[in-house]
mmCIF file of C-alpha atoms in Angstrom:
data_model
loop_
_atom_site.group_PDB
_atom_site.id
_atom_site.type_symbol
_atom_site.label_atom_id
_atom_site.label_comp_id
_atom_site.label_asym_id
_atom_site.label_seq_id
_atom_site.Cartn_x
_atom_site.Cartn_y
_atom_site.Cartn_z
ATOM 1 C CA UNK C 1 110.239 53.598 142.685
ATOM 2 C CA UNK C 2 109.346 54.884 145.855
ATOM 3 C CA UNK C 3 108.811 51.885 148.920
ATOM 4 C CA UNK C 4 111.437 50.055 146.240
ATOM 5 C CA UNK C 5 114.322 49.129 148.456
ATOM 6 C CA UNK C 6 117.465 51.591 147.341
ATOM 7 C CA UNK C 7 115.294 53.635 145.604
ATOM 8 C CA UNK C 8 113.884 57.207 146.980
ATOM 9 C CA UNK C 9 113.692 60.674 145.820
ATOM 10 C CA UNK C 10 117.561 61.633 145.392
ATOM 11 C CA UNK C 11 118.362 58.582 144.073
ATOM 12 C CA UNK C 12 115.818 58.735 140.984
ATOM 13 C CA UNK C 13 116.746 62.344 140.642
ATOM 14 C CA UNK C 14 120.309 61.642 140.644
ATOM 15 C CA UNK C 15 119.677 58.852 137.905
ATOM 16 C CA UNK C 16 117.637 61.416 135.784
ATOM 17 C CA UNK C 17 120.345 63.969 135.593
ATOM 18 C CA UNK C 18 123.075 60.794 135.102
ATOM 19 C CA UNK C 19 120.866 59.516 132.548
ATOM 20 C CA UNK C 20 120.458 62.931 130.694
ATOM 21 C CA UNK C 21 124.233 63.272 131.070
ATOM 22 C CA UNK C 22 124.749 60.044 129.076
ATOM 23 C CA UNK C 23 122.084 60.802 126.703
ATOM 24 C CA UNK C 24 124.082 63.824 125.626
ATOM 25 C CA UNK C 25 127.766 61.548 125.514
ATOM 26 C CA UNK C 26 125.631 59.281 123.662
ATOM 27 C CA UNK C 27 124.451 61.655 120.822
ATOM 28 C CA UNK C 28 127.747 63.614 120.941
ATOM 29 C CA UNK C 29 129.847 60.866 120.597
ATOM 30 C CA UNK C 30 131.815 60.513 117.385
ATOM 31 C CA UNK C 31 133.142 57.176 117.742
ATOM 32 C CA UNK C 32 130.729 54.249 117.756
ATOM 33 C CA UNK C 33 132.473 52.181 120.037
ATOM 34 C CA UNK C 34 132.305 55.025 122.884
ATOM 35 C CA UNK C 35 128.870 55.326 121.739
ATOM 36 C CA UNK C 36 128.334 52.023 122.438
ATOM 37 C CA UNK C 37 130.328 52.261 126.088
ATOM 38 C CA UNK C 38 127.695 55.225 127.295
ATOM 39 C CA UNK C 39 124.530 53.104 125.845
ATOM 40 C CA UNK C 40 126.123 50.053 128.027
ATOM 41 C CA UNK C 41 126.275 52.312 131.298
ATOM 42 C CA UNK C 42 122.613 53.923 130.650
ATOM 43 C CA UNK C 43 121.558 50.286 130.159
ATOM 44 C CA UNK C 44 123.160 49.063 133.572
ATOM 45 C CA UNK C 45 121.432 52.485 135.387
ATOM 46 C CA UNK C 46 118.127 51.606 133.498
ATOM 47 C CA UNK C 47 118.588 47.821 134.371
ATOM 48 C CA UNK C 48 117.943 48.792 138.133
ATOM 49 C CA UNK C 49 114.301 49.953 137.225
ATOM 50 C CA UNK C 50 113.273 47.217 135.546
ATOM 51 C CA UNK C 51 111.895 44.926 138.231
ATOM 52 C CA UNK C 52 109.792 48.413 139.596
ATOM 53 C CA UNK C 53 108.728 48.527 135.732
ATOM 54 C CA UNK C 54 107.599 44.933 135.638
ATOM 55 C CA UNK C 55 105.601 45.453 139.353
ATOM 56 C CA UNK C 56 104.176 48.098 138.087
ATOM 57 C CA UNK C 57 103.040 46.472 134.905
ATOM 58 C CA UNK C 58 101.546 43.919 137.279
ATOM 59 C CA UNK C 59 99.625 45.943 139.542
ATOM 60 C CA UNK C 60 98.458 47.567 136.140
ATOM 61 C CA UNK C 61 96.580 44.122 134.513
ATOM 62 C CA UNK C 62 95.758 42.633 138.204
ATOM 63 C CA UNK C 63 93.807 46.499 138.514
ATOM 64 C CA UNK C 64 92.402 45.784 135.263
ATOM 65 C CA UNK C 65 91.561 42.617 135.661
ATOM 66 C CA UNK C 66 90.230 43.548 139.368
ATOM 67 C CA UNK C 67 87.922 46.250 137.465
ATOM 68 C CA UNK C 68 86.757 43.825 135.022
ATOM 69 C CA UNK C 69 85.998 41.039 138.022
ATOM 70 C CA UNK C 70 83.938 43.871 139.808
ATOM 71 C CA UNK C 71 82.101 44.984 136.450
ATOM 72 C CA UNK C 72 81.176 41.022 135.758
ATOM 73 C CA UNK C 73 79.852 41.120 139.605
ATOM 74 C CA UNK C 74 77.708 44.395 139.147
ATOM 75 C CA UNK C 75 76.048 42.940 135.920
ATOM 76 C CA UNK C 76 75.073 39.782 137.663
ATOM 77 C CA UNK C 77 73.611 41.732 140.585
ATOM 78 C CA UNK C 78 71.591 43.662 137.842
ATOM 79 C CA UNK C 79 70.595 40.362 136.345
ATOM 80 C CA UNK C 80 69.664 38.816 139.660
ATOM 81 C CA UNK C 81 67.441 42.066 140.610
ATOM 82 C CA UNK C 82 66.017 41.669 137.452
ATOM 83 C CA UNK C 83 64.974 38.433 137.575
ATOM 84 C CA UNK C 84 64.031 39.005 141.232
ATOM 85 C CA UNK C 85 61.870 42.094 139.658
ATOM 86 C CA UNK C 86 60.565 39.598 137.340
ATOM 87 C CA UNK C 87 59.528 37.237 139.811
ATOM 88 C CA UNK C 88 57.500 39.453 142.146
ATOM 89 C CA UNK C 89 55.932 40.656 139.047
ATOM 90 C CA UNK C 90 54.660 37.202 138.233
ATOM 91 C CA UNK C 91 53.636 37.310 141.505
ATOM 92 C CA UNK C 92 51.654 40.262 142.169
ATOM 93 C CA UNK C 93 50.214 39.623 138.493
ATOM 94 C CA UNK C 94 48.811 36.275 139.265
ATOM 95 C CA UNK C 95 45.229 36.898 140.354
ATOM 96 C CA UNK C 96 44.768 38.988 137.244
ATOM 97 C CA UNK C 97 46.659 35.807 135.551
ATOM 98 C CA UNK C 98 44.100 33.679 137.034
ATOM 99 C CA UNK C 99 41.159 35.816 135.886
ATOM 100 C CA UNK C 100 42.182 35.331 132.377
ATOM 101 C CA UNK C 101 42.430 31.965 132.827
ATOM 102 C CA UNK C 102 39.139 31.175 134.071
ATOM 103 C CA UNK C 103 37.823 33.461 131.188
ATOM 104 C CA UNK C 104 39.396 31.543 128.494
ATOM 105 C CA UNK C 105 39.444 28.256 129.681
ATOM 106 C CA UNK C 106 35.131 28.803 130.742
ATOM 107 C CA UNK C 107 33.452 26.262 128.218
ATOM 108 C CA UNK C 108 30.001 27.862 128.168
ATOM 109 C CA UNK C 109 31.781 31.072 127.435
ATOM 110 C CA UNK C 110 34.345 29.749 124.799
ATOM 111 C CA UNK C 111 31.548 27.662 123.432
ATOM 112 C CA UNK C 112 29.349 30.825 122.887
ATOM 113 C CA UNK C 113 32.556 33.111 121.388
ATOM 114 C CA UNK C 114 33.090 30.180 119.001
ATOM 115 C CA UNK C 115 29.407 29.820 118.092
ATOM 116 C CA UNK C 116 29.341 33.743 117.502
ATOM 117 C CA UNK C 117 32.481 33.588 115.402
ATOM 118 C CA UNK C 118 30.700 30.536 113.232
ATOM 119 C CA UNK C 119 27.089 32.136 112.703
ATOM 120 C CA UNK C 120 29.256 35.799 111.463
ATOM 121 C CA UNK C 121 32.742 34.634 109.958
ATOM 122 C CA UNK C 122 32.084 31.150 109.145
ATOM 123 C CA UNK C 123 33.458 27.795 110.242
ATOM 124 C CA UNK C 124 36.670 28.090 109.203
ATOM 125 C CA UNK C 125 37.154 31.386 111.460
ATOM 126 C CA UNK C 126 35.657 29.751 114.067
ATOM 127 C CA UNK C 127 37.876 26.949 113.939
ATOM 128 C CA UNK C 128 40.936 29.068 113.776
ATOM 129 C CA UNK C 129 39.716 30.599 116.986
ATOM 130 C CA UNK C 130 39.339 27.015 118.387
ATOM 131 C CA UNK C 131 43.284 26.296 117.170
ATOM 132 C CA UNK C 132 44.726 29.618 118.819
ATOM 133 C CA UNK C 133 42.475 29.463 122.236
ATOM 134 C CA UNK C 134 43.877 25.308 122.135
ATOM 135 C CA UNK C 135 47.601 27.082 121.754
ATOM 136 C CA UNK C 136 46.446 29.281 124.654
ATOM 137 C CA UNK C 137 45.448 26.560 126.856
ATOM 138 C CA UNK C 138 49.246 25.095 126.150
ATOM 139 C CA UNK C 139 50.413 28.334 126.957
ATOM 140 C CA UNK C 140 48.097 28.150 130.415
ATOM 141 C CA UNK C 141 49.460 25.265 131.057
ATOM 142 C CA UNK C 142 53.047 26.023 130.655
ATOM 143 C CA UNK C 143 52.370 28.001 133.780
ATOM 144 C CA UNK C 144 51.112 25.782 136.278
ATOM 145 C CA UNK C 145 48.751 27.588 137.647
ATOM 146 C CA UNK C 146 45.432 26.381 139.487
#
């Protein structure tokens, strides 16, 4: 309440001891109809606070919501460093990327592997090899690279 025009620190203590006050008339009271006159006039007193109630409330979900806008913003900085992180690791790996690639993709050397597989598994290992180094070559390819 405090900054709230008409409200400061006497005035919300004076309400408090008003509003106890009433509470007391209220639960005393043996008629319901002067029951219901003290529950009117701690409604009216109350009725003052509710627009600081409702601000409040306010403040509270745009906060919230404020927390939740800066969470969403952190995670897509992590993503973004990851992916960053991700790149220069691509990077940095592609000589040793390229080195593989000449390895596998070498004929005389994929034609001796395969020819090795043949004369000691048989042909039908061998041309299992040839299937999975042609899904490797896709996989090469997919890439880009030189």
């Amino acid at each position: 309440a405090a900054g709230t025009p008409g409200f400061n620190a006497q005035r919300v203590i004076q309400d408090c001891l008003t509003l106890d006050e009433l509470n007391g008339l209220i639960v005393n009271a043996t008629e319901p109809e002067i029951a219901r006159v003290y529950q009117l006039k701690r409604a009216k007193l109350l009725s003052a606070y509710f627009p600081v109630q409702r601000q409040m409330e306010l403040n509270q979900t745009y906060e919230k919501a404020l927390g939740q806008f800066l969470a969403t913003v952190e995670q897509q900085a992590n993503i973004s460093s990851n992916h960053a992180k991700a790149f220069i690791g691509y990077a940095q790996a592609q000589p040793a990327f390229d080195s593989l690639k000449s390895v596998i993709q070498n004929e005389g050397l994929r034609g001796a592997v395969l020819d090795l597989v043949s004369k000691n598994k048989g042909p039908a290992a061998a041309n299992e090899l040839k299937a999975n180094l042609g899904k490797a070559d896709q996989i090469i390819g997919l890439f880009g690279t030189n």
